[in-house]
Amino acid sequence: MLRFIPAVTVTLIIGPILAGLVGTLLPAFGFLPAIGRDGFSLEAWRELIATPGLFTSLRLTITAGFGATILSLVMAVGFVTTAARHPALKRFEQALAPLLAAPHAALALGFAFLILPSGWIARIISPELTGWTQPPAIVTVRDMAGLSFMIGLVLKEAPYLVLMILSALNQTPHRQIVA
């Protein structure tokens, strides 16, 4: 009886993944009876490739994703390297943990409210410091370089990486290695 447990476990883990994969691949190749497509074709792929701006979107997604990941990693490693010997690091680690519980969408929305041309930062400094009576015609969200998207990702990824590095540091003799 116990010899079947590994096979059942693997089936319970792999089964939903395979079902999701099949449920994704069949419509991708034209088979979706719910909307009247009974045969296989490459029409969906042709429509996708013909979509205007597809390759610009892919380029932006890839560069912003990799850029944010690299920047987050460099910032997290740099922070931990600098602060590893500081006595207040433990308090900082405890204060950082609740930030990870913040939903990504809430963080992104809050960040957008800060950096929009009519956002909180512009309202704090205007019109006294800038002379603006109306929001400027600058693009801070949905910029073509994806900088605001990258900054938003870094805001969410960097604290997580700092906590992961700190927890890994507790499992290694890092002080002896550095010495």
GROMACS .gro file of C-alpha atoms in nm:
model
  179
    1MET     CA    1   0.000   0.000   0.000
    2LEU     CA    2   0.276   0.247   0.092
    3ARG     CA    3   0.461   0.183  -0.233
    4PHE     CA    4   0.190   0.374  -0.426
    5ILE     CA    5   0.228   0.693  -0.222
    6PRO     CA    6   0.515   0.840  -0.432
    7ALA     CA    7   0.325   0.776  -0.756
    8VAL     CA    8   0.006   0.930  -0.615
    9THR     CA    9   0.202   1.231  -0.486
   10VAL     CA   10   0.369   1.288  -0.822
   11THR     CA   11   0.034   1.251  -0.999
   12LEU     CA   12  -0.129   1.505  -0.766
   13ILE     CA   13   0.153   1.752  -0.829
   14ILE     CA   14   0.206   1.699  -1.202
   15GLY     CA   15  -0.161   1.642  -1.294
   16PRO     CA   16  -0.285   2.002  -1.254
   17ILE     CA   17   0.028   2.134  -1.426
   18LEU     CA   18  -0.029   1.909  -1.727
   19ALA     CA   19  -0.399   1.998  -1.736
   20GLY     CA   20  -0.311   2.369  -1.737
   21LEU     CA   21  -0.051   2.317  -2.008
   22VAL     CA   22  -0.297   2.129  -2.229
   23GLY     CA   23  -0.564   2.391  -2.158
   24THR     CA   24  -0.322   2.658  -2.276
   25LEU     CA   25  -0.171   2.483  -2.578
   26LEU     CA   26  -0.497   2.363  -2.738
   27PRO     CA   27  -0.644   2.715  -2.777
   28ALA     CA   28  -0.304   2.847  -2.884
   29PHE     CA   29  -0.323   2.613  -3.182
   30GLY     CA   30  -0.684   2.691  -3.270
   31PHE     CA   31  -0.879   2.425  -3.079
   32LEU     CA   32  -1.138   2.589  -2.853
   33PRO     CA   33  -1.484   2.434  -2.898
   34ALA     CA   34  -1.646   2.686  -2.659
   35ILE     CA   35  -1.615   2.957  -2.926
   36GLY     CA   36  -1.673   2.728  -3.223
   37ARG     CA   37  -1.314   2.648  -3.319
   38ASP     CA   38  -1.299   2.271  -3.364
   39GLY     CA   39  -0.986   2.229  -3.576
   40PHE     CA   40  -0.620   2.298  -3.532
   41SER     CA   41  -0.460   2.594  -3.708
   42LEU     CA   42  -0.189   2.856  -3.671
   43GLU     CA   43  -0.432   3.145  -3.717
   44ALA     CA   44  -0.401   3.259  -3.355
   45TRP     CA   45  -0.023   3.283  -3.397
   46ARG     CA   46  -0.061   3.479  -3.721
   47GLU     CA   47  -0.296   3.722  -3.545
   48LEU     CA   48  -0.051   3.757  -3.258
   49ILE     CA   49   0.243   3.833  -3.487
   50ALA     CA   50   0.032   4.082  -3.682
   51THR     CA   51  -0.057   4.274  -3.366
   52PRO     CA   52   0.083   4.628  -3.388
   53GLY     CA   53   0.345   4.701  -3.125
   54LEU     CA   54   0.395   4.339  -3.023
   55PHE     CA   55   0.772   4.339  -3.059
   56THR     CA   56   0.801   4.678  -2.889
   57SER     CA   57   0.602   4.538  -2.597
   58LEU     CA   58   0.818   4.226  -2.582
   59ARG     CA   59   1.138   4.431  -2.589
   60LEU     CA   60   1.008   4.661  -2.316
   61THR     CA   61   0.896   4.369  -2.099
   62ILE     CA   62   1.226   4.185  -2.131
   63THR     CA   63   1.450   4.487  -2.076
   64ALA     CA   64   1.244   4.618  -1.784
   65GLY     CA   65   1.225   4.274  -1.624
   66PHE     CA   66   1.596   4.201  -1.652
   67GLY     CA   67   1.692   4.559  -1.568
   68ALA     CA   68   1.478   4.559  -1.253
   69THR     CA   69   1.612   4.221  -1.147
   70ILE     CA   70   1.976   4.320  -1.192
   71LEU     CA   71   1.925   4.658  -1.024
   72SER     CA   72   1.740   4.497  -0.731
   73LEU     CA   73   2.013   4.238  -0.683
   74VAL     CA   74   2.291   4.497  -0.695
   75MET     CA   75   2.107   4.722  -0.449
   76ALA     CA   76   2.027   4.436  -0.210
   77VAL     CA   77   2.381   4.294  -0.211
   78GLY     CA   78   2.528   4.643  -0.176
   79PHE     CA   79   2.298   4.725   0.116
   80VAL     CA   80   2.363   4.401   0.301
   81THR     CA   81   2.737   4.429   0.239
   82THR     CA   82   2.740   4.780   0.378
   83ALA     CA   83   2.506   4.718   0.670
   84ALA     CA   84   2.609   4.365   0.769
   85ARG     CA   85   2.806   4.480   1.073
   86HIS     CA   86   2.570   4.755   1.186
   87PRO     CA   87   2.395   4.685   1.517
   88ALA     CA   88   2.062   4.828   1.398
   89LEU     CA   89   2.038   4.573   1.116
   90LYS     CA   90   1.819   4.337   1.320
   91ARG     CA   91   1.565   4.615   1.388
   92PHE     CA   92   1.572   4.707   1.019
   93GLU     CA   93   1.508   4.345   0.925
   94GLN     CA   94   1.203   4.334   1.153
   95ALA     CA   95   1.071   4.661   1.011
   96LEU     CA   96   1.122   4.539   0.654
   97ALA     CA   97   0.921   4.218   0.690
   98PRO     CA   98   0.572   4.380   0.683
   99LEU     CA   99   0.661   4.551   0.353
  100LEU     CA  100   0.668   4.208   0.189
  101ALA     CA  101   0.305   4.153   0.286
  102ALA     CA  102   0.195   4.452   0.078
  103PRO     CA  103   0.024   4.338  -0.242
  104HIS     CA  104   0.209   4.419  -0.564
  105ALA     CA  105  -0.090   4.605  -0.708
  106ALA     CA  106  -0.126   4.825  -0.399
  107LEU     CA  107   0.242   4.913  -0.407
  108ALA     CA  108   0.229   4.991  -0.779
  109LEU     CA  109  -0.080   5.207  -0.739
  110GLY     CA  110   0.073   5.396  -0.448
  111PHE     CA  111   0.392   5.451  -0.648
  112ALA     CA  112   0.188   5.580  -0.943
  113PHE     CA  113   0.007   5.824  -0.713
  114LEU     CA  114   0.346   5.956  -0.609
  115ILE     CA  115   0.509   6.006  -0.949
  116LEU     CA  116   0.222   6.105  -1.177
  117PRO     CA  117   0.244   6.462  -1.312
  118SER     CA  118  -0.052   6.542  -1.086
  119GLY     CA  119   0.067   6.307  -0.809
  120TRP     CA  120   0.155   6.377  -0.449
  121ILE     CA  121   0.515   6.477  -0.515
  122ALA     CA  122   0.410   6.736  -0.774
  123ARG     CA  123   0.139   6.867  -0.541
  124ILE     CA  124   0.382   6.908  -0.253
  125ILE     CA  125   0.632   7.112  -0.455
  126SER     CA  126   0.388   7.305  -0.674
  127PRO     CA  127   0.329   7.588  -0.742
  128GLU     CA  128   0.568   7.730  -0.483
  129LEU     CA  129   0.887   7.560  -0.604
  130THR     CA  130   0.800   7.488  -0.967
  131GLY     CA  131   0.556   7.759  -1.071
  132TRP     CA  132   0.320   7.493  -1.214
  133THR     CA  133  -0.048   7.580  -1.196
  134GLN     CA  134  -0.137   7.270  -1.400
  135PRO     CA  135   0.032   6.932  -1.420
  136PRO     CA  136   0.317   6.930  -1.672
  137ALA     CA  137   0.288   6.734  -1.995
  138ILE     CA  138   0.553   6.480  -1.902
  139VAL     CA  139   0.519   6.104  -1.905
  140THR     CA  140   0.604   5.941  -1.575
  141VAL     CA  141   0.383   5.633  -1.597
  142ARG     CA  142   0.367   5.432  -1.921
  143ASP     CA  143   0.694   5.580  -2.042
  144MET     CA  144   0.840   5.419  -2.353
  145ALA     CA  145   1.163   5.319  -2.177
  146GLY     CA  146   0.977   5.142  -1.895
  147LEU     CA  147   1.168   5.331  -1.626
  148SER     CA  148   0.869   5.378  -1.395
  149PHE     CA  149   0.785   5.009  -1.436
  150MET     CA  150   1.143   4.916  -1.346
  151ILE     CA  151   1.143   5.142  -1.040
  152GLY     CA  152   0.814   4.992  -0.925
  153LEU     CA  153   0.957   4.640  -0.960
  154VAL     CA  154   1.273   4.739  -0.776
  155LEU     CA  155   1.064   4.882  -0.489
  156LYS     CA  156   0.903   4.543  -0.445
  157GLU     CA  157   1.198   4.312  -0.525
  158ALA     CA  158   1.487   4.479  -0.341
  159PRO     CA  159   1.342   4.449   0.013
  160TYR     CA  160   1.256   4.086  -0.053
  161LEU     CA  161   1.610   4.015  -0.172
  162VAL     CA  162   1.754   4.195   0.131
  163LEU     CA  163   1.551   3.974   0.364
  164MET     CA  164   1.650   3.659   0.176
  165ILE     CA  165   2.018   3.754   0.184
  166LEU     CA  166   1.997   3.836   0.555
  167SER     CA  167   1.834   3.501   0.632
  168ALA     CA  168   2.104   3.325   0.429
  169LEU     CA  169   2.372   3.519   0.616
  170ASN     CA  170   2.246   3.377   0.944
  171GLN     CA  171   2.318   3.028   0.810
  172THR     CA  172   2.675   3.097   0.698
  173PRO     CA  173   2.992   3.199   0.878
  174HIS     CA  174   2.998   3.529   0.687
  175ARG     CA  175   3.203   3.717   0.945
  176GLN     CA  176   3.484   3.463   0.920
  177ILE     CA  177   3.464   3.464   0.540
  178VAL     CA  178   3.486   3.845   0.525
  179ALA     CA  179   3.773   3.847   0.777
   0.00000   0.00000   0.00000
